[in-house]
C-alpha cells in the first residue's frame, strides 16, 4: 500500500526548469516560484558548478588558465569527489558544502567565480555531473515539486515537465548585473564579460531551444512578479 501511494505521489509532482541568459533574473524568478508552486523545493543547479569552481580556485586543484585541450579532459565528477562536495536542502532551497563548509552566495556569485565557471563548464566533461543532477531531481521529485535553475536542463533531465528560457536585451542584462556588483566594474567592462560568457556558453550548446521550451523575453519586465506570473500562465 505504501509503495502504491508513493508512486501516485511521484506521478503528481512536476519538475520545472528555468534557464536564462546572464542577467535575466532567473534566480529571483525561481525564488518567487517557490511561493507560487505548492510543496516545492528549489535546486540551484548552477550553484553546484559554481561551488566546484570556487573550490578549484581556492585550493589550486587545477589551473583554470590552462589551455582548452587540458580542460576538456577534466572530469567534473572526480573534482566534486575531491572537494567532498555535498548538496543539502535548507529552507526549501539547495545549498552547497565543500569540505564541510557551506559556500556563501557572495562567493558563488562573484565575478571571478562566474567567469571561471563559464570557461570550465564549456570545456570539461560534464557527464558525471549530469548523472548526479538527475539522481538529485529524481529523489526530490518523490516528495516535492522541483524547480530547477541551471544550464542545459533538458539534456540533464529529459523527463522535465516544463522548460523556460529567459532572454533579454544585452544592455538591460548589464544594467541588472551592475546592481549586483555595486560599482566593482564599469558598465562597458561588465558588458564585455557578459558577452564573453554568452559566447562560451553558446559554444557548449547551452541556451538550446527544445520542443518543450517556452522562450520568455523579460526585457520590458520591471518586477520579478511580472516574470513569475508569465511563467505561471503555462504551468498547470
Coordinates of N, CA and C in Angstrom, one line a residue:
X1 N 0.8 -1.2 0.0 CA 0.0 0.0 0.0 C 0.9 1.2 0.0
X2 N 1.9 1.2 0.8 CA 2.8 2.4 0.9 C 3.5 2.6 -0.5
X3 N 3.9 1.5 -1.1 CA 4.5 1.7 -2.4 C 3.6 2.3 -3.5
X4 N 2.3 1.8 -3.5 CA 1.3 2.4 -4.4 C 1.1 3.8 -4.2
X5 N 1.0 4.2 -2.9 CA 0.8 5.6 -2.6 C 2.0 6.5 -3.0
X6 N 3.2 5.9 -2.8 CA 4.4 6.6 -3.2 C 4.5 6.9 -4.7
X7 N 4.0 5.9 -5.5 CA 4.0 6.1 -6.9 C 3.0 7.1 -7.4
X8 N 1.9 7.2 -6.8 CA 0.9 8.2 -7.1 C 1.4 9.6 -6.8
X9 N 2.0 9.7 -5.6 CA 2.6 11.0 -5.2 C 3.6 11.4 -6.2
X10 N 4.5 10.5 -6.6 CA 5.6 10.8 -7.5 C 5.0 11.3 -8.9
X11 N 4.0 10.6 -9.4 CA 3.4 10.9 -10.7 C 2.8 12.3 -10.7
X12 N 2.3 12.8 -9.5 CA 1.6 14.1 -9.4 C 2.6 15.2 -9.3
X13 N 3.8 15.0 -8.9 CA 4.8 16.0 -8.8 C 5.4 16.4 -10.1
X14 N 5.8 17.7 -10.3 CA 6.3 18.2 -11.5 C 7.7 18.7 -11.4
X15 N 8.4 18.8 -12.5 CA 9.8 19.4 -12.5 C 9.7 20.6 -13.5
X16 N 10.1 21.8 -13.0 CA 10.0 23.0 -13.8 C 11.5 23.5 -13.9
X17 N 11.9 23.6 -15.1 CA 13.3 24.1 -15.4 C 13.3 25.5 -15.8
X18 N 14.1 26.3 -15.2 CA 14.3 27.8 -15.5 C 15.7 28.0 -16.0
X19 N 15.8 28.3 -17.2 CA 17.2 28.6 -17.8 C 17.1 30.0 -18.3
X20 N 18.3 30.6 -18.4 CA 18.3 32.0 -18.9 C 19.6 32.6 -19.1
X21 N 19.7 33.6 -19.9 CA 20.9 34.3 -20.2 C 21.3 35.1 -18.9
X22 N 22.6 35.4 -18.8 CA 23.2 36.1 -17.7 C 22.4 37.4 -17.5
X23 N 21.9 37.7 -16.3 CA 21.2 38.9 -16.0 C 19.7 39.0 -16.3
X24 N 19.1 37.8 -16.6 CA 17.7 37.8 -16.9 C 16.9 37.6 -15.7
X25 N 17.5 37.4 -14.5 CA 16.8 37.3 -13.3 C 16.3 35.9 -12.9
X26 N 16.9 34.9 -13.5 CA 16.3 33.5 -13.3 C 16.3 33.1 -11.8
X27 N 17.4 33.5 -11.0 CA 17.4 33.1 -9.6 C 16.3 33.7 -8.9
X28 N 16.0 35.0 -9.1 CA 14.9 35.7 -8.4 C 13.6 35.1 -8.8
X29 N 13.4 34.8 -10.1 CA 12.2 34.2 -10.5 C 12.0 32.8 -9.8
X30 N 13.0 32.0 -9.8 CA 12.9 30.7 -9.1 C 12.5 30.9 -7.7
X31 N 13.1 31.8 -7.0 CA 12.8 32.0 -5.6 C 11.3 32.4 -5.4
X32 N 10.8 33.2 -6.4 CA 9.4 33.7 -6.3 C 8.5 32.5 -6.7
X33 N 8.9 31.6 -7.5 CA 8.1 30.5 -7.9 C 7.9 29.5 -6.7
X34 N 8.8 29.6 -5.7 CA 8.6 28.8 -4.5 C 7.3 29.2 -3.8
X35 N 7.0 30.4 -3.9 CA 5.7 30.9 -3.3 C 4.5 30.7 -4.1
X36 N 4.7 30.3 -5.4 CA 3.6 30.1 -6.3 C 3.2 28.6 -6.5
X37 N 4.2 27.8 -6.4 CA 4.0 26.3 -6.6 C 4.0 25.6 -5.3
X38 N 2.9 25.1 -4.9 CA 2.8 24.4 -3.6 C 3.8 23.3 -3.4
X39 N 4.2 23.0 -2.2 CA 5.1 21.9 -1.8 C 6.3 21.8 -2.8
X40 N 7.0 22.9 -3.0 CA 8.1 22.9 -3.9 C 9.4 23.1 -3.3
X41 N 10.5 22.7 -3.9 CA 11.8 23.0 -3.5 C 12.6 23.5 -4.7
X42 N 13.6 24.3 -4.4 CA 14.4 24.9 -5.5 C 15.8 24.3 -5.5
X43 N 16.2 23.7 -6.6 CA 17.5 23.2 -6.8 C 18.3 24.2 -7.7
X44 N 19.3 24.8 -7.0 CA 20.2 25.8 -7.7 C 21.3 25.0 -8.4
X45 N 20.9 24.4 -9.6 CA 21.9 23.6 -10.3 C 23.2 24.3 -10.7
X46 N 23.0 25.6 -11.1 CA 24.2 26.4 -11.4 C 25.2 26.6 -10.2
X47 N 24.6 26.6 -9.0 CA 25.5 26.8 -7.8 C 26.3 25.6 -7.5
X48 N 25.9 24.4 -8.0 CA 26.7 23.2 -7.8 C 28.0 23.5 -8.6
X49 N 27.9 23.9 -9.9 CA 29.1 24.2 -10.7 C 29.9 25.3 -10.2
X50 N 29.2 26.3 -9.7 CA 29.9 27.5 -9.1 C 30.7 27.1 -7.9
X51 N 30.1 26.2 -7.1 CA 30.8 25.7 -5.9 C 32.1 24.9 -6.2
X52 N 31.9 24.1 -7.3 CA 33.1 23.3 -7.8 C 34.2 24.3 -8.2
X53 N 33.8 25.3 -9.0 CA 34.8 26.3 -9.5 C 35.4 27.0 -8.3
X54 N 34.6 27.4 -7.4 CA 35.1 28.2 -6.2 C 36.1 27.3 -5.5
X55 N 35.8 26.0 -5.3 CA 36.7 25.1 -4.6 C 38.0 25.0 -5.4
X56 N 37.9 24.9 -6.7 CA 39.1 24.8 -7.6 C 40.0 26.0 -7.4
X57 N 39.3 27.2 -7.4 CA 40.1 28.5 -7.3 C 40.8 28.6 -5.9
X58 N 40.1 28.2 -4.9 CA 40.7 28.3 -3.5 C 41.7 27.3 -3.2
X59 N 41.6 26.1 -3.8 CA 42.5 25.0 -3.4 C 43.7 24.9 -4.5
X60 N 43.5 25.5 -5.6 CA 44.5 25.4 -6.7 C 44.6 24.0 -7.2
X61 N 43.4 23.3 -7.2 CA 43.4 21.9 -7.6 C 43.8 21.8 -9.1
X62 N 43.3 22.7 -9.9 CA 43.8 22.8 -11.3 C 44.0 24.3 -11.6
X63 N 44.7 24.5 -12.7 CA 44.9 25.9 -13.2 C 43.8 26.2 -14.2
X64 N 42.9 27.1 -13.8 CA 41.8 27.4 -14.7 C 42.3 28.2 -16.0
X65 N 43.5 28.6 -16.0 CA 44.1 29.3 -17.2 C 44.7 28.3 -18.1
X66 N 44.6 27.0 -17.8 CA 45.1 26.0 -18.7 C 44.5 26.2 -20.1
X67 N 45.1 25.6 -21.1 CA 44.5 25.7 -22.4 C 43.3 24.8 -22.5
X68 N 42.5 25.0 -23.5 CA 41.2 24.3 -23.6 C 41.3 22.8 -23.7
X69 N 42.4 22.3 -24.4 CA 42.6 20.9 -24.6 C 42.7 20.2 -23.2
X70 N 43.5 20.8 -22.3 CA 43.6 20.2 -21.0 C 42.4 20.3 -20.2
X71 N 41.6 21.4 -20.3 CA 40.3 21.5 -19.6 C 39.3 20.5 -20.1
X72 N 39.4 20.1 -21.4 CA 38.4 19.2 -21.9 C 38.6 17.8 -21.4
X73 N 39.8 17.5 -20.7 CA 40.0 16.2 -20.1 C 39.6 16.2 -18.6
X74 N 39.1 17.3 -18.2 CA 38.7 17.4 -16.8 C 37.4 16.8 -16.5
X75 N 37.4 15.8 -15.6 CA 36.2 15.1 -15.2 C 35.6 15.8 -14.0
X76 N 34.5 16.5 -14.1 CA 33.9 17.3 -13.1 C 33.5 16.5 -11.9
X77 N 33.0 15.3 -12.1 CA 32.5 14.5 -11.0 C 33.7 14.1 -10.1
X78 N 34.8 13.8 -10.7 CA 36.0 13.5 -9.9 C 36.4 14.7 -9.1
X79 N 36.3 15.9 -9.6 CA 36.6 17.1 -8.9 C 35.7 17.2 -7.7
X80 N 34.4 17.0 -8.0 CA 33.4 17.0 -6.9 C 33.8 16.1 -5.7
X81 N 34.2 14.9 -6.1 CA 34.6 14.0 -5.0 C 35.8 14.4 -4.2
X82 N 36.8 15.0 -4.9 CA 38.0 15.5 -4.2 C 37.6 16.7 -3.3
X83 N 36.6 17.5 -3.7 CA 36.2 18.6 -2.9 C 35.3 18.2 -1.8
X84 N 34.9 16.9 -1.8 CA 33.9 16.4 -0.8 C 32.6 17.3 -0.9
X85 N 32.2 17.6 -2.1 CA 31.0 18.4 -2.3 C 29.7 17.7 -1.8
X86 N 28.9 18.4 -1.1 CA 27.6 17.9 -0.6 C 26.5 18.9 -0.9
X87 N 25.4 18.4 -1.3 CA 24.2 19.2 -1.6 C 23.2 18.9 -0.5
X88 N 22.6 20.0 0.1 CA 21.6 19.9 1.1 C 20.5 20.8 0.8
X89 N 19.3 20.5 1.3 CA 18.1 21.3 1.2 C 17.9 22.0 2.5
X90 N 18.0 23.3 2.5 CA 17.7 24.1 3.7 C 16.7 25.2 3.4
X91 N 15.6 25.3 4.1 CA 14.6 26.3 3.9 C 14.1 26.2 2.4
X92 N 13.9 24.9 2.0 CA 13.3 24.6 0.7 C 14.2 25.0 -0.5
X93 N 15.5 25.3 -0.3 CA 16.4 25.6 -1.3 C 17.7 24.8 -1.1
X94 N 18.4 24.5 -2.3 CA 19.6 23.8 -2.2 C 20.8 24.7 -1.8
X95 N 21.6 24.2 -0.9 CA 22.9 24.8 -0.6 C 24.0 23.8 -0.8
X96 N 25.2 24.4 -1.0 CA 26.4 23.5 -1.3 C 27.5 23.7 -0.2
X97 N 28.0 22.5 0.2 CA 29.1 22.4 1.1 C 30.3 21.9 0.4
X98 N 31.5 22.5 0.7 CA 32.8 22.0 0.2 C 33.7 21.7 1.4
X99 N 34.1 20.5 1.5 CA 35.0 20.1 2.7 C 34.3 20.5 4.0
X100 N 32.9 20.3 4.0 CA 32.2 20.6 5.2 C 31.8 22.0 5.5
X101 N 32.2 22.9 4.6 CA 31.9 24.3 4.8 C 30.8 24.8 3.8
X102 N 29.8 25.5 4.2 CA 28.8 26.0 3.3 C 29.3 27.2 2.6
X103 N 29.2 27.2 1.2 CA 29.7 28.2 0.4 C 28.6 29.3 0.3
X104 N 29.0 30.6 0.6 CA 28.1 31.7 0.6 C 27.7 32.1 -0.8
X105 N 26.5 32.7 -0.9 CA 26.1 33.3 -2.2 C 27.0 34.3 -2.7
X106 N 27.6 35.1 -1.8 CA 28.6 36.1 -2.3 C 29.8 35.5 -3.0
X107 N 30.3 34.4 -2.4 CA 31.4 33.7 -3.1 C 31.0 33.0 -4.4
X108 N 29.8 32.4 -4.4 CA 29.3 31.7 -5.6 C 29.0 32.7 -6.7
X109 N 28.6 33.9 -6.4 CA 28.2 34.8 -7.4 C 29.2 35.9 -7.8
X110 N 30.4 35.7 -7.2 CA 31.5 36.7 -7.5 C 31.8 36.7 -9.0
X111 N 32.4 37.8 -9.5 CA 32.7 37.9 -10.9 C 33.8 36.9 -11.3
X112 N 34.8 36.7 -10.4 CA 35.8 35.7 -10.6 C 35.3 34.3 -10.8
X113 N 34.4 33.9 -9.8 CA 33.8 32.6 -9.9 C 32.9 32.5 -11.2
X114 N 32.2 33.5 -11.5 CA 31.3 33.4 -12.7 C 32.1 33.2 -14.0
X115 N 33.1 34.0 -14.2 CA 33.9 33.9 -15.4 C 34.6 32.5 -15.5
X116 N 35.2 32.1 -14.4 CA 35.9 30.8 -14.4 C 34.9 29.6 -14.6
X117 N 33.7 29.7 -14.0 CA 32.7 28.7 -14.2 C 32.3 28.6 -15.7
X118 N 32.1 29.7 -16.3 CA 31.7 29.7 -17.7 C 32.8 29.0 -18.6
X119 N 34.1 29.3 -18.3 CA 35.1 28.6 -19.0 C 35.2 27.1 -18.8
X120 N 35.2 26.8 -17.5 CA 35.4 25.4 -17.2 C 34.2 24.5 -17.7
X121 N 33.0 25.0 -17.5 CA 31.8 24.3 -17.9 C 31.7 24.1 -19.4
X122 N 32.4 25.0 -20.1 CA 32.4 25.0 -21.6 C 33.2 23.9 -22.2
X123 N 34.2 23.5 -21.4 CA 35.2 22.5 -22.0 C 35.3 21.2 -21.2
X124 N 34.9 21.2 -19.9 CA 35.1 20.0 -19.1 C 34.1 18.9 -19.5
X125 N 34.4 17.7 -19.0 CA 33.5 16.5 -19.2 C 32.4 16.6 -18.1
X126 N 31.2 16.9 -18.5 CA 30.1 17.1 -17.5 C 29.2 15.9 -17.3
X127 N 29.5 14.8 -18.0 CA 28.6 13.6 -18.0 C 28.3 13.1 -16.5
X128 N 29.3 13.0 -15.7 CA 29.1 12.6 -14.4 C 28.3 13.5 -13.5
X129 N 28.5 14.8 -13.8 CA 27.7 15.9 -13.1 C 26.3 15.8 -13.5
X130 N 26.0 15.6 -14.8 CA 24.6 15.4 -15.2 C 23.9 14.2 -14.6
X131 N 24.6 13.1 -14.5 CA 24.1 11.9 -13.8 C 23.8 12.2 -12.4
X132 N 24.7 12.9 -11.7 CA 24.5 13.4 -10.3 C 23.2 14.2 -10.2
X133 N 23.1 15.2 -11.1 CA 21.9 16.0 -11.1 C 20.6 15.3 -11.3
X134 N 20.6 14.3 -12.2 CA 19.4 13.6 -12.5 C 19.0 12.8 -11.2
X135 N 20.0 12.2 -10.6 CA 19.7 11.5 -9.3 C 19.0 12.4 -8.3
X136 N 19.6 13.6 -8.1 CA 19.0 14.5 -7.1 C 17.6 14.9 -7.5
X137 N 17.3 15.2 -8.7 CA 16.0 15.6 -9.1 C 15.0 14.4 -8.9
X138 N 15.4 13.2 -9.3 CA 14.5 12.1 -9.1 C 14.2 11.9 -7.6
X139 N 15.2 12.0 -6.7 CA 15.0 11.8 -5.3 C 14.0 12.9 -4.8
X140 N 14.3 14.2 -5.2 CA 13.4 15.3 -4.7 C 12.0 15.1 -5.2
X141 N 11.8 14.7 -6.4 CA 10.5 14.6 -7.1 C 9.6 13.6 -6.4
X142 N 10.2 12.7 -5.6 CA 9.4 11.7 -4.9 C 8.5 12.3 -3.9
X143 N 8.9 13.5 -3.4 CA 8.1 14.1 -2.3 C 7.8 15.6 -2.6
X144 N 8.4 16.2 -3.6 CA 8.2 17.6 -3.9 C 8.0 17.9 -5.3
X145 N 7.4 19.1 -5.6 CA 7.5 19.7 -6.9 C 8.9 20.3 -7.0
X146 N 9.6 20.1 -8.1 CA 11.0 20.6 -8.1 C 11.2 21.7 -9.1
X147 N 11.7 22.8 -8.7 CA 12.1 23.9 -9.5 C 13.6 23.9 -9.7
X148 N 14.1 23.8 -11.0 CA 15.5 23.7 -11.3 C 16.0 24.9 -12.0
X149 N 17.0 25.6 -11.4 CA 17.7 26.7 -12.1 C 19.0 26.2 -12.5
X150 N 19.3 26.1 -13.8 CA 20.5 25.5 -14.3 C 20.7 25.8 -15.8
X151 N 21.8 25.3 -16.3 CA 22.1 25.3 -17.7 C 21.8 23.9 -18.3
X152 N 21.5 23.9 -19.6 CA 21.3 22.6 -20.3 C 20.4 21.6 -19.6
X153 N 19.3 22.2 -19.1 CA 18.4 21.4 -18.2 C 17.8 20.2 -18.9
X154 N 17.4 20.4 -20.2 CA 16.7 19.3 -20.9 C 17.6 18.2 -21.1
X155 N 18.8 18.4 -21.5 CA 19.8 17.3 -21.7 C 20.1 16.6 -20.4
X156 N 20.2 17.4 -19.3 CA 20.5 16.8 -18.0 C 19.3 15.9 -17.5
X157 N 18.1 16.5 -17.7 CA 16.9 15.8 -17.2 C 15.8 15.8 -18.3
X158 N 15.9 14.9 -19.2 CA 14.9 14.9 -20.4 C 13.5 14.7 -20.0
X159 N 13.2 14.2 -18.8 CA 11.8 14.0 -18.5 C 11.1 15.2 -17.9
X160 N 11.7 16.4 -18.0 CA 11.2 17.6 -17.4 C 9.8 17.9 -17.9
X161 N 9.0 18.5 -17.0 CA 7.6 18.8 -17.4 C 7.5 20.1 -18.1
X162 N 8.3 21.1 -17.6 CA 8.2 22.5 -18.2 C 9.6 23.0 -18.3
X163 N 9.9 23.7 -19.4 CA 11.2 24.3 -19.5 C 11.1 25.7 -20.1
X164 N 11.6 26.7 -19.4 CA 11.5 28.1 -19.8 C 12.9 28.6 -20.0
X165 N 13.1 29.4 -21.1 CA 14.3 30.1 -21.4 C 14.1 31.6 -21.3
X166 N 14.7 32.3 -20.4 CA 14.6 33.7 -20.2 C 15.6 34.4 -21.0
X167 N 15.2 35.4 -21.8 CA 16.1 36.2 -22.7 C 15.8 37.7 -22.4
X168 N 16.8 38.5 -22.8 CA 16.6 40.0 -22.6 C 17.7 40.7 -23.4
X169 N 17.4 41.9 -23.7 CA 18.4 42.8 -24.4 C 19.7 42.9 -23.6
X170 N 20.8 42.9 -24.3 CA 22.1 42.8 -23.6 C 22.3 44.0 -22.6
X171 N 21.9 45.2 -23.0 CA 22.1 46.4 -22.2 C 21.2 46.3 -20.9
X172 N 20.1 45.8 -21.1 CA 19.2 45.6 -19.9 C 19.8 44.6 -18.9
X173 N 20.4 43.5 -19.5 CA 21.0 42.5 -18.6 C 22.2 43.1 -17.9
X174 N 23.0 43.9 -18.6 CA 24.1 44.6 -17.9 C 23.7 45.5 -16.8
X175 N 22.6 46.2 -17.1 CA 22.1 47.1 -16.0 C 21.7 46.3 -14.8
X176 N 21.0 45.2 -15.0 CA 20.6 44.4 -13.8 C 21.8 43.8 -13.0
X177 N 22.8 43.4 -13.8 CA 24.0 42.9 -13.1 C 24.8 43.9 -12.4
X178 N 24.8 45.2 -12.9 CA 25.5 46.3 -12.3 C 25.0 46.5 -10.9
X179 N 23.8 46.3 -10.6 CA 23.2 46.4 -9.3 C 23.8 45.4 -8.3
X180 N 24.1 44.2 -8.9 CA 24.6 43.1 -8.1 C 26.1 43.4 -7.7
X181 N 26.9 43.9 -8.6 CA 28.3 44.1 -8.4 C 28.6 45.4 -7.7
X182 N 27.6 46.3 -7.6 CA 27.8 47.5 -6.8 C 29.0 48.3 -7.1
X183 N 29.3 48.7 -8.3 CA 30.4 49.5 -8.7 C 31.7 48.9 -8.8
X184 N 31.8 47.5 -8.7 CA 33.1 46.8 -8.7 C 33.6 46.8 -10.2
X185 N 32.8 47.1 -11.1 CA 33.2 47.1 -12.5 C 32.4 48.1 -13.3
X186 N 33.0 48.6 -14.4 CA 32.3 49.6 -15.2 C 31.3 48.9 -16.1
X187 N 30.3 49.7 -16.6 CA 29.3 49.2 -17.5 C 29.9 48.5 -18.7
X188 N 30.8 49.1 -19.3 CA 31.4 48.6 -20.6 C 32.2 47.3 -20.3
X189 N 33.0 47.3 -19.2 CA 33.7 46.1 -18.9 C 32.8 44.9 -18.5
X190 N 31.7 45.2 -17.8 CA 30.8 44.2 -17.4 C 30.1 43.6 -18.7
X191 N 29.8 44.5 -19.6 CA 29.1 44.1 -20.9 C 30.0 43.2 -21.6
X192 N 31.3 43.5 -21.7 CA 32.3 42.6 -22.3 C 32.3 41.2 -21.6
X193 N 32.3 41.2 -20.3 CA 32.4 40.0 -19.5 C 31.1 39.1 -19.9
X194 N 30.0 39.8 -19.9 CA 28.7 39.0 -20.1 C 28.7 38.5 -21.6
X195 N 29.2 39.3 -22.5 CA 29.2 38.8 -23.9 C 30.2 37.6 -24.0
X196 N 31.3 37.7 -23.3 CA 32.2 36.5 -23.3 C 31.6 35.3 -22.7
X197 N 30.8 35.5 -21.6 CA 30.2 34.3 -21.0 C 29.1 33.8 -21.9
X198 N 28.3 34.7 -22.6 CA 27.3 34.2 -23.6 C 28.0 33.4 -24.6
X199 N 29.1 33.8 -25.2 CA 29.8 33.1 -26.3 C 30.3 31.8 -25.8
X200 N 30.9 31.7 -24.6 CA 31.4 30.4 -24.1 C 30.2 29.4 -23.9
X201 N 29.1 29.9 -23.4 CA 28.0 29.0 -23.1 C 27.3 28.6 -24.4
X202 N 27.3 29.4 -25.4 CA 26.7 29.0 -26.6 C 27.5 28.0 -27.3
X203 N 28.9 28.1 -27.2 CA 29.8 27.2 -27.8 C 29.6 25.8 -27.2
X204 N 29.2 25.8 -25.9 CA 29.0 24.5 -25.2 C 27.6 23.9 -25.6
X205 N 26.7 24.7 -26.2 CA 25.4 24.1 -26.6 C 24.3 24.5 -25.6
X206 N 24.7 25.4 -24.7 CA 23.6 25.9 -23.8 C 22.7 26.8 -24.5
X207 N 21.6 27.1 -23.9 CA 20.5 28.0 -24.5 C 19.8 27.4 -25.7
X208 N 19.9 26.1 -25.8 CA 19.2 25.5 -26.9 C 17.7 25.6 -26.7
X209 N 17.0 25.7 -27.8 CA 15.5 25.7 -27.7 C 15.0 24.4 -28.1
X210 N 14.4 23.7 -27.2 CA 13.9 22.3 -27.5 C 12.3 22.4 -27.7
X211 N 11.7 21.3 -28.2 CA 10.3 21.4 -28.5 C 9.5 21.8 -27.2
X212 N 10.0 21.4 -26.1 CA 9.2 21.7 -24.8 C 9.5 23.1 -24.3
X213 N 10.5 23.8 -24.9 CA 10.9 25.1 -24.4 C 10.0 26.2 -24.7
X214 N 9.7 27.1 -23.7 CA 9.0 28.3 -24.0 C 10.0 29.5 -23.7
X215 N 10.2 30.3 -24.7 CA 11.1 31.4 -24.6 C 10.3 32.7 -24.1
X216 N 10.8 33.3 -23.0 CA 10.1 34.4 -22.5 C 11.1 35.6 -22.5
X217 N 10.8 36.7 -23.2 CA 11.6 37.9 -23.3 C 11.2 38.8 -22.1
X218 N 12.2 39.0 -21.2 CA 11.9 39.8 -19.9 C 12.4 41.2 -20.0
X219 N 12.8 41.6 -21.2 CA 13.4 43.0 -21.3 C 12.6 44.1 -20.7
X220 N 11.3 44.0 -21.0 CA 10.4 45.1 -20.5 C 9.8 44.9 -19.1
X221 N 10.1 43.7 -18.5 CA 9.5 43.5 -17.2 C 10.4 44.2 -16.1
X222 N 9.8 45.0 -15.3 CA 10.5 45.7 -14.3 C 10.4 45.1 -12.9
X223 N 9.5 44.1 -12.7 CA 9.4 43.4 -11.4 C 9.5 41.9 -11.6
X224 N 10.1 41.3 -10.6 CA 10.2 39.8 -10.7 C 8.8 39.2 -10.8
X225 N 7.8 39.8 -10.1 CA 6.5 39.3 -10.1 C 5.9 39.2 -11.5
X226 N 6.2 40.1 -12.3 CA 5.7 40.1 -13.7 C 6.3 38.8 -14.5
X227 N 7.6 38.6 -14.3 CA 8.2 37.4 -14.9 C 7.6 36.1 -14.4
X228 N 7.4 36.1 -13.1 CA 6.9 34.9 -12.5 C 5.5 34.6 -12.9
X229 N 4.7 35.6 -12.9 CA 3.3 35.4 -13.4 C 3.2 35.0 -14.8
X230 N 4.1 35.4 -15.7 CA 4.1 35.0 -17.1 C 4.4 33.5 -17.1
X231 N 5.3 33.0 -16.3 CA 5.6 31.6 -16.3 C 4.5 30.8 -15.8
X232 N 3.8 31.3 -14.7 CA 2.7 30.6 -14.1 C 1.5 30.4 -15.1
X233 N 1.4 31.3 -16.1 CA 0.4 31.1 -17.1 C 0.4 29.8 -17.8
X234 N 1.6 29.2 -17.9 CA 1.8 28.0 -18.6 C 1.9 26.7 -17.7
X235 N 2.0 26.9 -16.4 CA 2.1 25.8 -15.5 C 0.7 25.3 -15.0
X236 N 0.4 24.1 -15.2 CA -0.9 23.5 -14.8 C -0.7 23.0 -13.4

